[in-house]
């Protein structure tokens, strides 16, 4: 027997491998084997085998180590065989620290890098852009860049895709990669139960224009081989997110694995080692009114007076911004693609086969929700993309959205496309709004919502589709507040409240006022002026006003009448209201101004107050933060069903034809604004574009316009009292918007500049969502 010593020296360096297996085999003797483990303090290890003299084969193998195969060793006595080992392996890398450059540090072998996605100034985990704009000419009409399987133009190289690298790592004496070694690239869900990750992220074979997908929604496999010769010393891949977090993808995360195959270690198909990069899709953030408007959109309607008034208001801003007129009437029909399995299909909305034909469609707010997405750019800096959330609405404006609005500067994302979610009015963008930054105080501290909170209506009659709700919640940035808008015929939150800017230097979470529609305020104003101005006319264009060249009041239409105009005395009296709800006027459904008044003050005011109370429970909101805006509502449709005792405004009487039932309850009404709904305004930079209410007009030849509107004056005085420098521009939108159950906010949309968190909160970390978040 001989004492045959094997001495192995592992190279110096920072690599994650430390174990090898030594085996001696002979045709005439049993195999002998031993495992050695290296440490940073002991790079050289020895083991002495007691073996018979004769011919032996020596093999040294280990994950990450170049194998040694030395055959026909003639053992004829004690001897020492010293070998210097070579380490060679392939590692996976992403921009883990979000500085715009792929990190070259080697991650932990066999573990996610990072183990958990973290945020804050020292957050980790690569942020992958949702590439939903349209950069290149190689993208089909109606498709965003992340809806095809290649890189779309040179702009994508810098902004629309992130980078992922495979790097060959070598330590010790040069070694040749054995021919049997292989690599595999895999993408998997980061959270159990979520849909396949290749539906959410796409990896390209490079970063050049027209680089093609190797893993993604159009690749059936979730794992593919990567040729070692092609990878070479280093290979860079492009990666984009196909969607934002949402249904089936609530975490927004994935793990990307590189599997190293060394057949001599673990067999031909089992990885000897692997590296994992933990990545997350960039988030979508809805815009709020403290952000600077950069462009306003409105449908190119037949109402030229309205367009001119709106354009003049935008031009009068301290920093003017352009007005873009959408043209749904001439926009070509466009298919809306969605991911169906591993292919893109054209969506047909449930119950609405085909595509909307080209036609007028004035509701730009209802078509989409203004927002943006941002992420660390390649090579440093921050990339930001205006991104509109396409609402689950199937009307003509979507043709213009995909044919014209979608471009290099504007992205579009449709969270409900391809789902079985029903389409209804509650899905519209007017039912999704955002608070400015707010704070919620608790007994043991506070919760800060630095990007504001989304609020939307969702109850029984007016609902927001499930996919959109999951999308809004999954962004985990602007925790949604759910309100009840069943009482509104259209069912949108912008019909009852909105936020305007207010000066409050000492508290960045209270630089706003909440405007709330208030019938009680409207009737109080009329009571206060009944003696002096009882003949003041409502619901009429005043003499010599824009749109009315006559010396007389021009009555405005409302449901059931060609002339709804009436005086303060009428509204405070008990005469018959010449307006109906849903069916032609008949004696059986005629109602009085007294019924209308009581229903507004005790009923509508109550359901609005209930919603304000929900806002109060969601963040620090006091009565001092609220401005009550005079608006009178009118019943329009009845909700079928038996009412209960708690549904009644007064328990002492019956239903009173619906006027003793709270709006939105069974046997009660869904309603619309009768006077112009002033909270449904467009909040500009230093101007508010407010729908003219056509409230009581006081004739006074000593002032401009030969008089003034009591409702306008009330709101303007309250805005002036804020001290925010906002100017009130009252715009006549009655014919094209109000008469069709909407106002200026419903008919407009906008892009806004990023919110300056550094200025607002005194720290640069609050400029970016990933550093602003804690933990």
XYZ file of C-alpha atoms in Angstrom:
775
model
C 0.000 0.000 0.000
C 1.096 3.552 -0.738
C 0.266 6.838 0.956
C -0.666 9.012 -1.976
C -1.217 12.645 -0.983
C -3.285 15.034 -3.102
C -2.589 18.684 -2.413
C -5.066 21.177 -3.877
C -4.708 24.939 -3.819
C -7.754 27.073 -4.550
C -7.099 30.488 -6.091
C -7.416 33.715 -4.136
C -10.500 35.795 -4.888
C -14.081 36.496 -3.945
C -16.126 33.667 -5.392
C -18.943 31.622 -3.852
C -17.496 28.115 -4.242
C -15.386 26.245 -1.710
C -15.888 22.503 -2.094
C -14.386 19.898 -4.404
C -14.558 16.140 -4.648
C -11.439 14.026 -5.205
C -11.879 10.536 -6.546
C -9.396 7.759 -7.367
C -10.545 4.938 -9.622
C -8.770 1.824 -10.794
C -9.790 -1.184 -12.847
C -8.506 -3.534 -10.157
C -9.337 -1.744 -6.914
C -12.347 -0.089 -5.218
C -12.894 3.604 -5.823
C -11.755 6.018 -3.176
C -13.177 9.548 -2.782
C -12.948 12.520 -0.484
C -14.471 15.995 -0.272
C -12.386 19.004 0.654
C -13.685 22.385 1.789
C -11.599 25.514 1.435
C -11.773 28.594 3.630
C -10.344 32.057 3.099
C -7.712 31.198 5.742
C -6.930 27.789 4.274
C -6.749 27.903 0.499
C -4.557 24.809 0.379
C -5.955 21.469 1.480
C -4.446 17.996 1.418
C -5.706 14.468 1.767
C -3.677 11.269 1.864
C -5.167 8.160 0.277
C -3.972 4.698 1.284
C -4.087 2.918 -2.070
C -2.499 -0.104 -3.623
C 0.330 0.278 -6.039
C -0.888 0.239 -9.612
C -2.556 2.402 -12.256
C -5.116 4.944 -11.067
C -7.200 7.751 -12.526
C -7.548 11.020 -10.570
C -10.566 13.326 -10.905
C -11.189 16.600 -9.101
C -14.629 18.140 -9.568
C -16.653 20.842 -7.894
C -19.311 23.412 -8.681
C -17.539 26.439 -10.118
C -14.170 24.640 -10.450
C -12.595 23.585 -13.712
C -12.395 19.782 -13.527
C -9.105 17.883 -13.360
C -8.904 14.552 -15.152
C -5.522 12.879 -14.824
C -5.463 9.317 -16.128
C -2.993 6.451 -15.829
C -1.132 7.585 -12.731
C 1.453 4.959 -11.846
C 1.448 4.577 -8.071
C 4.594 2.774 -6.916
C 4.998 4.102 -3.398
C 4.374 7.170 -1.286
C 3.963 10.328 -3.351
C 2.430 13.821 -3.378
C 0.429 15.260 -6.283
C 0.025 19.069 -6.035
C -2.535 20.882 -8.198
C -3.463 24.543 -8.514
C -7.210 24.735 -9.117
C -8.989 27.086 -11.500
C -12.376 28.619 -10.753
C -14.599 29.403 -13.705
C -18.336 30.072 -13.647
C -21.032 32.399 -14.978
C -22.872 34.953 -12.868
C -26.049 36.976 -13.432
C -26.261 40.728 -12.845
C -28.843 43.516 -12.854
C -28.939 47.118 -11.662
C -29.556 46.037 -8.077
C -28.683 49.357 -6.451
C -30.645 51.404 -9.041
C -27.829 53.726 -10.056
C -28.293 53.149 -13.779
C -25.392 50.702 -14.125
C -25.516 46.927 -13.936
C -23.817 45.851 -10.718
C -20.755 43.685 -11.309
C -20.557 42.325 -7.771
C -21.245 38.591 -7.658
C -24.469 37.737 -5.885
C -24.936 34.936 -3.403
C -24.891 31.627 -5.193
C -28.170 29.785 -4.706
C -29.984 32.811 -3.203
C -31.994 35.704 -4.578
C -30.033 38.899 -4.970
C -31.457 40.770 -3.204
C -33.396 38.346 -1.031
C -36.215 40.908 -0.734
C -37.000 43.970 -2.811
C -36.304 46.967 -0.612
C -36.997 50.659 -0.922
C -35.663 53.817 0.656
C -32.318 55.587 0.021
C -30.439 52.269 0.185
C -33.079 50.155 -1.505
C -32.137 47.182 -3.646
C -33.625 45.223 -6.497
C -33.576 46.255 -10.161
C -36.584 48.297 -11.314
C -37.738 47.277 -14.783
C -39.604 49.825 -16.949
C -43.066 49.011 -18.232
C -42.304 49.895 -21.842
C -45.805 51.003 -22.827
C -45.052 53.904 -25.145
C -44.329 53.664 -28.881
C -40.757 54.529 -29.812
C -39.960 52.862 -33.090
C -41.431 52.582 -36.555
C -41.371 48.803 -36.198
C -44.333 48.809 -33.807
C -47.781 48.065 -35.238
C -50.599 50.622 -35.014
C -52.302 50.415 -31.654
C -49.448 48.423 -30.118
C -47.184 49.664 -27.375
C -43.503 48.719 -27.460
C -43.980 45.997 -24.862
C -46.613 44.312 -27.017
C -44.220 42.893 -29.564
C -41.184 40.644 -29.337
C -38.338 42.967 -30.301
C -36.598 46.156 -29.246
C -38.332 49.112 -30.873
C -35.890 51.738 -32.014
C -32.832 53.411 -30.575
C -34.836 55.330 -27.960
C -35.656 52.031 -26.303
C -31.992 51.362 -25.753
C -31.663 54.266 -23.332
C -35.096 54.507 -21.770
C -37.559 51.737 -22.529
C -35.559 48.692 -21.464
C -33.268 47.810 -18.576
C -30.081 45.766 -18.815
C -29.257 42.286 -17.577
C -25.816 40.680 -17.905
C -24.205 37.260 -17.813
C -20.497 37.556 -16.956
C -17.865 34.841 -17.094
C -15.856 34.816 -13.859
C -12.346 33.309 -13.718
C -9.874 32.891 -10.846
C -6.552 31.090 -10.781
C -4.677 29.582 -13.727
C -6.373 30.038 -17.112
C -8.743 27.228 -17.913
C -10.801 26.198 -20.906
C -14.536 25.765 -20.437
C -15.224 22.032 -20.789
C -17.389 21.127 -23.796
C -20.096 19.556 -21.662
C -20.824 22.677 -19.659
C -24.030 24.596 -20.403
C -26.108 27.539 -19.204
C -29.831 27.970 -18.813
C -31.784 31.175 -18.290
C -35.057 30.937 -16.370
C -37.792 33.355 -15.277
C -40.128 32.462 -12.416
C -42.731 34.104 -10.202
C -41.318 35.657 -7.059
C -44.507 34.915 -5.140
C -46.253 31.563 -5.084
C -49.604 31.534 -6.835
C -48.930 34.372 -9.264
C -49.219 33.840 -13.006
C -46.187 32.700 -15.008
C -43.527 35.392 -14.879
C -42.871 35.287 -18.619
C -46.308 36.863 -19.031
C -45.047 39.902 -17.132
C -41.433 40.388 -18.260
C -39.637 40.018 -21.583
C -35.909 39.353 -21.980
C -34.250 40.157 -25.328
C -31.138 38.555 -26.785
C -29.388 41.930 -26.760
C -29.958 45.652 -26.427
C -29.647 46.730 -30.055
C -32.610 47.809 -32.154
C -34.622 44.763 -33.271
C -33.076 42.488 -30.637
C -35.593 39.679 -30.237
C -37.317 38.050 -27.300
C -35.685 34.978 -25.805
C -37.937 34.759 -22.758
C -41.308 36.425 -22.491
C -44.996 36.210 -23.324
C -44.413 34.957 -26.846
C -41.954 32.294 -25.673
C -43.750 29.188 -24.495
C -40.840 28.015 -22.338
C -39.931 29.686 -19.061
C -36.361 28.344 -19.311
C -34.044 28.358 -22.313
C -30.424 27.341 -22.983
C -27.803 30.006 -23.493
C -24.867 29.114 -25.696
C -21.634 29.534 -23.744
C -19.709 30.435 -26.878
C -22.187 33.248 -27.621
C -22.074 34.513 -24.072
C -18.278 34.646 -24.150
C -16.732 36.813 -21.501
C -19.889 38.892 -21.131
C -23.346 39.132 -22.687
C -25.840 41.983 -22.162
C -29.570 41.358 -22.471
C -32.438 43.813 -22.602
C -35.393 43.402 -20.263
C -38.757 45.168 -20.129
C -41.944 44.722 -18.131
C -45.002 43.752 -20.153
C -47.427 45.043 -17.545
C -47.679 46.879 -14.277
C -48.506 44.991 -11.109
C -52.131 43.938 -10.960
C -54.430 40.972 -11.264
C -52.438 37.724 -11.067
C -49.302 39.815 -10.596
C -49.971 41.624 -7.360
C -46.326 41.711 -6.261
C -45.003 43.150 -9.523
C -41.903 41.001 -8.981
C -40.070 38.117 -10.636
C -36.910 36.115 -10.165
C -34.541 35.560 -13.078
C -32.182 32.615 -12.665
C -28.992 31.595 -14.416
C -28.372 27.877 -14.055
C -24.848 26.529 -14.484
C -24.753 22.937 -15.786
C -21.602 20.931 -15.014
C -22.344 17.292 -15.912
C -19.324 16.016 -13.994
C -20.774 17.507 -10.802
C -24.524 16.938 -10.898
C -25.388 15.286 -14.188
C -26.364 16.635 -17.623
C -29.596 18.440 -16.623
C -29.283 19.313 -12.944
C -27.692 22.678 -12.142
C -24.436 22.575 -10.262
C -24.983 26.191 -9.220
C -27.331 29.070 -9.917
C -27.594 32.818 -9.465
C -30.882 34.693 -9.068
C -31.693 38.326 -9.710
C -34.816 39.618 -7.969
C -36.496 42.343 -10.047
C -39.636 44.477 -9.847
C -41.737 46.296 -12.429
C -41.785 50.086 -12.208
C -44.900 51.467 -10.611
C -47.618 53.651 -12.063
C -48.519 56.789 -10.131
C -51.677 58.810 -10.705
C -51.256 62.575 -10.976
C -52.719 64.994 -8.438
C -53.499 68.703 -8.610
C -50.314 69.941 -6.973
C -48.372 68.850 -10.045
C -47.815 71.424 -12.780
C -49.959 71.021 -15.891
C -47.853 70.676 -19.056
C -50.593 70.028 -21.632
C -54.383 69.991 -21.672
C -56.482 67.735 -23.909
C -60.075 68.200 -24.991
C -62.184 66.620 -27.688
C -62.550 68.746 -30.827
C -66.245 69.346 -30.300
C -68.692 71.388 -32.300
C -68.801 73.872 -29.430
C -66.290 76.416 -30.716
C -67.119 78.905 -27.957
C -66.174 76.361 -25.323
C -62.926 75.451 -27.078
C -61.955 79.094 -27.417
C -62.746 79.786 -23.770
C -60.711 76.786 -22.653
C -57.754 77.709 -24.865
C -57.824 81.265 -23.564
C -57.845 80.016 -19.969
C -54.824 77.769 -20.628
C -52.991 80.631 -22.315
C -53.671 82.882 -19.310
C -51.827 80.576 -16.915
C -48.622 81.916 -15.392
C -46.785 79.335 -17.500
C -49.053 78.737 -20.496
C -49.361 75.241 -21.876
C -50.722 73.942 -25.170
C -54.200 72.621 -25.785
C -54.471 69.487 -27.906
C -57.805 68.724 -29.512
C -58.602 65.023 -29.768
C -60.342 63.904 -32.936
C -62.288 60.679 -32.356
C -64.610 61.472 -35.254
C -61.801 60.968 -37.769
C -59.509 58.573 -35.898
C -59.231 55.214 -37.701
C -60.586 52.230 -35.873
C -57.826 50.506 -33.956
C -57.670 47.042 -32.489
C -56.768 46.865 -28.819
C -54.405 43.912 -28.318
C -54.179 41.870 -25.140
C -52.118 38.920 -24.040
C -54.012 35.661 -24.487
C -51.755 32.828 -23.367
C -48.547 33.440 -25.313
C -50.099 35.463 -28.149
C -51.568 38.906 -28.605
C -55.247 38.895 -29.560
C -57.534 41.761 -30.456
C -59.901 42.483 -27.595
C -63.646 42.564 -28.076
C -65.357 44.158 -25.124
C -67.950 42.040 -23.369
C -71.363 42.884 -24.767
C -69.849 45.291 -27.280
C -68.638 43.302 -30.285
C -66.207 44.888 -32.683
C -64.599 48.297 -32.329
C -66.148 51.700 -31.746
C -66.710 53.440 -35.050
C -65.350 56.911 -35.594
C -67.727 59.383 -33.953
C -67.797 62.253 -31.500
C -67.043 61.364 -27.902
C -66.485 64.286 -25.571
C -65.487 62.412 -22.408
C -61.691 62.486 -22.359
C -61.513 62.185 -18.563
C -63.661 59.091 -18.653
C -61.475 57.498 -21.328
C -58.247 57.525 -19.319
C -56.557 58.504 -16.070
C -53.546 60.827 -16.059
C -50.384 59.445 -14.481
C -46.756 58.554 -14.998
C -44.106 55.930 -14.368
C -40.434 56.433 -13.536
C -37.352 54.278 -13.065
C -33.534 54.518 -12.908
C -32.166 55.161 -16.392
C -29.343 53.285 -18.054
C -26.073 55.063 -17.349
C -27.507 57.205 -14.564
C -30.276 59.737 -14.241
C -34.001 59.133 -13.948
C -36.311 58.122 -16.771
C -39.921 59.258 -16.603
C -42.813 58.471 -18.915
C -46.269 60.034 -18.987
C -48.595 57.036 -18.888
C -52.365 57.160 -19.138
C -54.307 54.344 -17.566
C -56.906 53.390 -20.170
C -60.233 53.038 -18.387
C -62.409 49.999 -19.052
C -64.637 51.945 -21.389
C -65.505 51.041 -24.975
C -66.115 54.271 -26.877
C -64.839 56.225 -29.834
C -62.052 58.166 -28.131
C -59.990 55.012 -27.651
C -59.319 55.008 -31.413
C -57.665 58.413 -31.048
C -55.830 57.268 -27.902
C -54.123 54.382 -29.709
C -53.741 56.042 -33.126
C -52.568 59.501 -32.061
C -52.001 59.977 -28.340
C -49.769 56.909 -28.004
C -46.275 57.952 -29.119
C -42.692 58.334 -27.910
C -43.703 60.772 -25.166
C -46.970 59.169 -24.040
C -47.569 55.627 -22.842
C -50.910 53.842 -22.441
C -51.760 50.913 -20.183
C -55.146 49.140 -20.096
C -55.358 46.961 -16.964
C -58.791 45.493 -17.750
C -58.206 44.616 -21.398
C -58.842 40.971 -22.180
C -60.733 40.345 -18.956
C -64.351 39.329 -18.490
C -64.946 42.417 -16.346
C -68.159 44.180 -17.247
C -68.112 47.615 -18.823
C -70.192 50.252 -17.062
C -70.106 53.960 -16.260
C -68.329 53.375 -12.950
C -65.238 52.227 -14.867
C -64.689 55.688 -16.299
C -61.735 57.875 -15.446
C -64.016 60.507 -13.912
C -64.616 57.970 -11.158
C -60.902 57.782 -10.302
C -59.281 60.788 -8.641
C -56.268 61.513 -6.436
C -55.714 63.542 -3.308
C -52.591 65.675 -2.933
C -50.091 64.479 -0.286
C -51.998 63.699 2.907
C -51.260 62.298 6.359
C -53.219 59.986 8.639
C -52.608 60.524 12.336
C -52.863 57.575 14.727
C -52.565 57.287 18.466
C -48.997 56.031 18.135
C -47.786 57.923 15.091
C -48.652 58.922 11.559
C -48.882 57.388 8.105
C -47.674 59.679 5.330
C -49.029 59.423 1.806
C -46.465 61.533 -0.014
C -47.928 60.772 -3.424
C -51.509 61.266 -2.315
C -54.284 58.688 -2.202
C -56.505 57.468 -5.016
C -60.224 57.607 -4.365
C -62.981 56.076 -6.458
C -66.634 55.127 -6.257
C -67.556 51.472 -5.894
C -70.736 50.170 -4.295
C -73.822 48.443 -5.761
C -75.123 50.560 -8.624
C -71.865 52.195 -9.653
C -68.858 49.872 -9.629
C -65.273 49.976 -10.787
C -64.119 46.849 -12.615
C -62.114 44.324 -10.649
C -58.992 44.474 -12.853
C -58.661 48.238 -12.505
C -59.181 48.063 -8.735
C -56.497 45.397 -8.413
C -54.154 47.441 -10.598
C -54.610 50.575 -8.473
C -54.109 48.668 -5.234
C -51.095 46.688 -6.485
C -49.066 49.842 -7.178
C -48.914 50.135 -3.375
C -48.240 53.850 -3.615
C -51.551 55.705 -3.258
C -53.695 53.464 -1.047
C -57.214 53.684 -2.502
C -60.205 55.143 -0.653
C -63.563 53.676 -1.713
C -66.602 55.963 -1.811
C -70.292 55.484 -2.617
C -71.541 57.177 -5.765
C -74.670 55.069 -6.285
C -76.700 58.255 -5.771
C -75.299 59.794 -8.959
C -76.786 58.912 -12.319
C -73.358 58.724 -13.940
C -71.654 57.594 -10.738
C -68.332 59.470 -10.755
C -66.483 60.934 -7.798
C -65.578 64.086 -9.733
C -69.250 65.082 -9.655
C -69.159 65.709 -5.905
C -65.624 66.705 -4.867
C -62.166 67.819 -5.958
C -58.984 69.267 -4.459
C -57.459 72.691 -5.094
C -54.105 74.043 -3.997
C -53.785 76.127 -0.833
C -50.860 77.894 0.798
C -49.686 76.190 3.987
C -45.885 76.439 4.196
C -45.695 74.728 7.575
C -47.502 71.531 6.631
C -46.831 69.783 3.293
C -49.767 67.448 4.003
C -52.313 70.275 4.137
C -51.482 72.334 1.073
C -54.960 71.865 -0.291
C -58.644 72.461 0.230
C -61.369 69.970 -0.601
C -64.211 71.401 -2.656
C -67.456 69.551 -1.968
C -70.817 69.962 -3.697
C -73.411 71.219 -1.227
C -77.121 71.664 -1.956
C -77.561 73.050 1.568
C -75.137 75.841 0.727
C -76.978 76.591 -2.523
C -80.335 76.925 -0.772
C -78.822 78.958 2.068
C -77.421 81.442 -0.445
C -80.881 81.754 -1.991
C -82.546 82.214 1.406
C -80.015 84.887 2.311
C -80.832 86.769 -0.909
C -84.572 86.137 -1.196
C -85.641 89.500 0.160
C -83.202 91.567 -1.854
C -83.029 89.439 -5.001
C -86.006 87.105 -5.040
C -86.440 87.690 -8.775
C -82.861 86.658 -9.572
C -83.086 83.994 -12.274
C -81.390 80.582 -12.192
C -80.737 78.234 -15.115
C -80.605 80.950 -17.740
C -77.937 82.772 -19.663
C -78.071 86.350 -18.425
C -78.645 89.261 -20.791
C -75.681 90.287 -22.922
C -73.529 87.468 -21.535
C -71.288 85.375 -23.791
C -73.519 83.018 -25.747
C -76.562 85.280 -25.286
C -76.685 88.406 -27.377
C -80.227 89.380 -26.373
C -81.372 91.782 -23.701
C -83.419 89.025 -22.037
C -82.608 85.917 -20.035
C -82.210 82.868 -22.280
C -83.565 79.843 -20.430
C -81.473 76.703 -20.376
C -82.848 73.208 -21.003
C -83.037 70.496 -18.373
C -84.736 67.090 -18.400
C -88.363 67.392 -19.401
C -88.401 71.016 -20.473
C -86.977 73.377 -23.044
C -86.692 76.075 -20.385
C -85.762 75.204 -16.830
C -85.181 78.773 -15.710
C -86.801 79.925 -12.503
C -86.274 82.557 -9.818
C -85.028 82.322 -6.255
C -88.643 82.780 -5.168
C -89.661 79.809 -7.314
C -86.940 77.566 -5.878
C -87.914 78.520 -2.338
C -91.637 78.127 -3.008
C -93.958 75.182 -3.586
C -94.762 75.399 -7.283
C -94.480 72.514 -9.761
C -90.993 71.789 -11.073
C -91.112 71.571 -14.896
C -88.582 68.737 -14.967
C -89.045 64.980 -14.748
C -86.957 61.895 -14.232
C -86.857 59.381 -17.027
C -90.400 59.623 -18.486
C -92.453 62.448 -19.997
C -94.087 64.872 -17.615
C -97.436 63.637 -16.341
C -99.460 64.692 -13.375
C -98.574 61.404 -11.652
C -94.914 62.242 -11.486
C -94.947 65.992 -11.219
C -93.177 67.225 -8.126
C -92.812 70.498 -6.320
C -89.945 72.810 -5.581
C -90.539 72.047 -1.911
C -90.020 68.323 -2.528
C -86.903 69.089 -4.559
C -85.613 71.383 -1.836
C -86.146 68.976 1.057
C -84.712 66.070 -0.920
C -81.591 68.118 -1.767
C -80.987 69.562 1.715
C -81.828 66.498 3.790
C -81.090 63.732 1.290
C -78.357 64.654 -1.199
C -76.447 66.647 1.401
C -76.515 63.621 3.711
C -75.091 61.149 1.184
C -72.355 63.625 0.220
C -71.550 64.123 3.905
C -71.318 60.349 4.327
C -68.634 60.285 1.638
C -66.796 63.189 3.252
C -66.825 61.219 6.508
C -65.150 58.319 4.683
C -62.443 60.724 3.553
C -62.093 61.954 7.133
C -61.478 58.397 8.302
C -58.841 57.878 5.589
C -56.654 60.932 6.274
C -56.489 64.065 8.420
C -59.440 66.031 7.079
C -61.301 68.575 9.178
C -64.199 70.888 8.423
C -61.724 73.752 8.146
C -60.179 71.977 5.141
C -63.494 71.825 3.278
C -65.068 74.402 0.998
C -68.753 73.797 0.393
C -69.751 74.655 -3.154
C -73.360 75.515 -4.067
C -74.854 72.874 -6.367
C -78.491 71.799 -6.757
C -79.211 68.246 -7.910
C -82.163 66.785 -9.762
C -83.598 63.236 -9.717
C -83.203 61.368 -12.987
C -83.615 57.603 -12.623
C -85.187 55.447 -9.944
C -83.553 52.421 -8.336
C -85.931 49.483 -8.221
C -86.420 47.559 -4.991
C -88.110 47.752 -1.637
C -86.845 50.377 0.778
C -86.239 49.987 4.477
C -86.668 52.268 7.438
C -83.045 53.429 7.297
C -83.472 54.328 3.638
C -85.957 57.066 4.446
C -85.017 60.683 4.999
C -87.856 61.123 7.465
C -89.315 58.130 9.302
C -92.656 59.909 9.781
C -93.807 59.840 6.169
C -93.894 57.373 3.280
C -91.631 57.274 0.259
C -93.196 60.442 -1.175
C -92.613 59.217 -4.721
C -88.936 58.769 -3.961
C -88.393 62.216 -2.464
C -88.298 60.792 1.053
C -85.686 58.168 0.152
C -81.974 58.869 0.347
C -80.481 59.065 -3.156
C -78.810 55.807 -4.141
C -81.120 53.625 -2.019
C -83.860 51.266 -3.235
C -86.944 53.169 -4.449
C -84.825 56.318 -4.429
C -83.226 58.258 -7.229
C -79.921 58.456 -8.942
C -79.407 62.082 -9.781
C -77.422 64.661 -11.709
C -76.457 68.251 -11.099
C -79.204 70.662 -12.091
C -77.111 73.811 -11.756
C -73.610 73.715 -13.206
C -71.533 71.327 -11.061
C -68.683 73.613 -10.063
C -66.548 71.002 -8.209
C -66.305 69.204 -11.551
C -63.627 71.679 -12.599
C -60.197 71.554 -14.205
C -57.445 72.467 -11.741
C -54.706 74.314 -13.593
C -51.510 75.861 -12.296
C -52.808 79.218 -11.099
C -56.277 79.110 -12.653
C -59.344 77.002 -11.997
C -61.455 76.301 -15.079
C -64.911 76.117 -13.508
C -68.201 75.239 -15.214
C -70.579 78.181 -15.033
C -73.245 77.203 -12.532
C -75.970 79.436 -13.937
C -77.070 80.133 -10.408
C -79.150 83.178 -9.377
C -78.147 86.122 -11.549
C -78.371 89.506 -9.864
C -78.830 92.308 -12.378
C -76.500 95.164 -11.488
C -75.560 97.615 -14.213
C -72.798 99.104 -12.071
C -70.543 96.049 -12.378
C -68.951 94.154 -15.255
C -71.295 91.968 -17.302
C -74.245 94.000 -15.917
C -74.544 91.685 -12.950
C -73.177 88.661 -11.167
C -73.988 85.057 -10.343
C -74.499 84.480 -6.616
C -73.119 80.930 -6.809
C -70.060 82.059 -8.756
C -69.443 84.908 -6.358
C -69.706 82.608 -3.346
C -67.094 80.171 -4.674
C -64.775 82.897 -5.928
C -64.785 84.625 -2.554
C -63.967 81.347 -0.823
C -61.099 80.661 -3.252
C -59.706 84.163 -2.704
C -59.877 83.596 1.052
C -57.544 80.608 0.728
C -54.756 82.967 -0.293
C -53.439 80.554 -2.901
C -53.413 83.038 -5.758
C -55.780 80.931 -7.849
C -57.936 82.732 -10.388
C -61.440 81.470 -11.134
C -62.320 81.235 -14.827
C -66.011 80.402 -15.165
C -66.623 78.763 -18.540
C -69.946 77.998 -20.200
C -69.979 74.248 -20.923
C -73.749 73.763 -20.660
C -74.661 72.660 -24.181
C -71.947 70.109 -24.931
C -71.093 68.873 -21.449
C -73.541 69.748 -18.679
C -76.632 68.844 -20.693
C -75.025 65.437 -21.293
C -74.365 64.806 -17.590
C -70.791 66.030 -17.371
C -68.688 69.151 -16.940
C -65.247 70.574 -17.752
C -63.332 67.987 -15.731
C -65.176 65.164 -17.500
C -64.342 66.618 -20.886
C -60.645 67.350 -20.379
C -57.463 65.531 -19.496
C -53.850 66.512 -19.035
C -50.233 65.659 -18.512
C -48.450 67.033 -15.477
C -44.816 67.524 -14.487
C -43.350 65.355 -11.721
C -44.230 66.367 -8.198
C -41.203 68.028 -6.590
C -40.886 65.966 -3.432
C -37.570 67.540 -2.505
C -39.153 70.982 -2.279
C -42.326 69.697 -0.637
C -40.661 67.566 2.037
C -37.153 69.019 2.287
C -35.224 65.938 1.215
C -33.996 64.757 -2.178
C -35.012 61.171 -1.384
C -38.657 62.141 -1.913
C -38.148 62.944 -5.587
C -38.331 59.276 -6.611
C -40.917 56.767 -5.493
C -38.387 54.007 -4.817
C -36.315 56.166 -2.495
C -39.321 57.927 -0.966
C -40.756 54.676 0.340
C -39.532 53.276 3.635
C -38.094 49.779 4.071
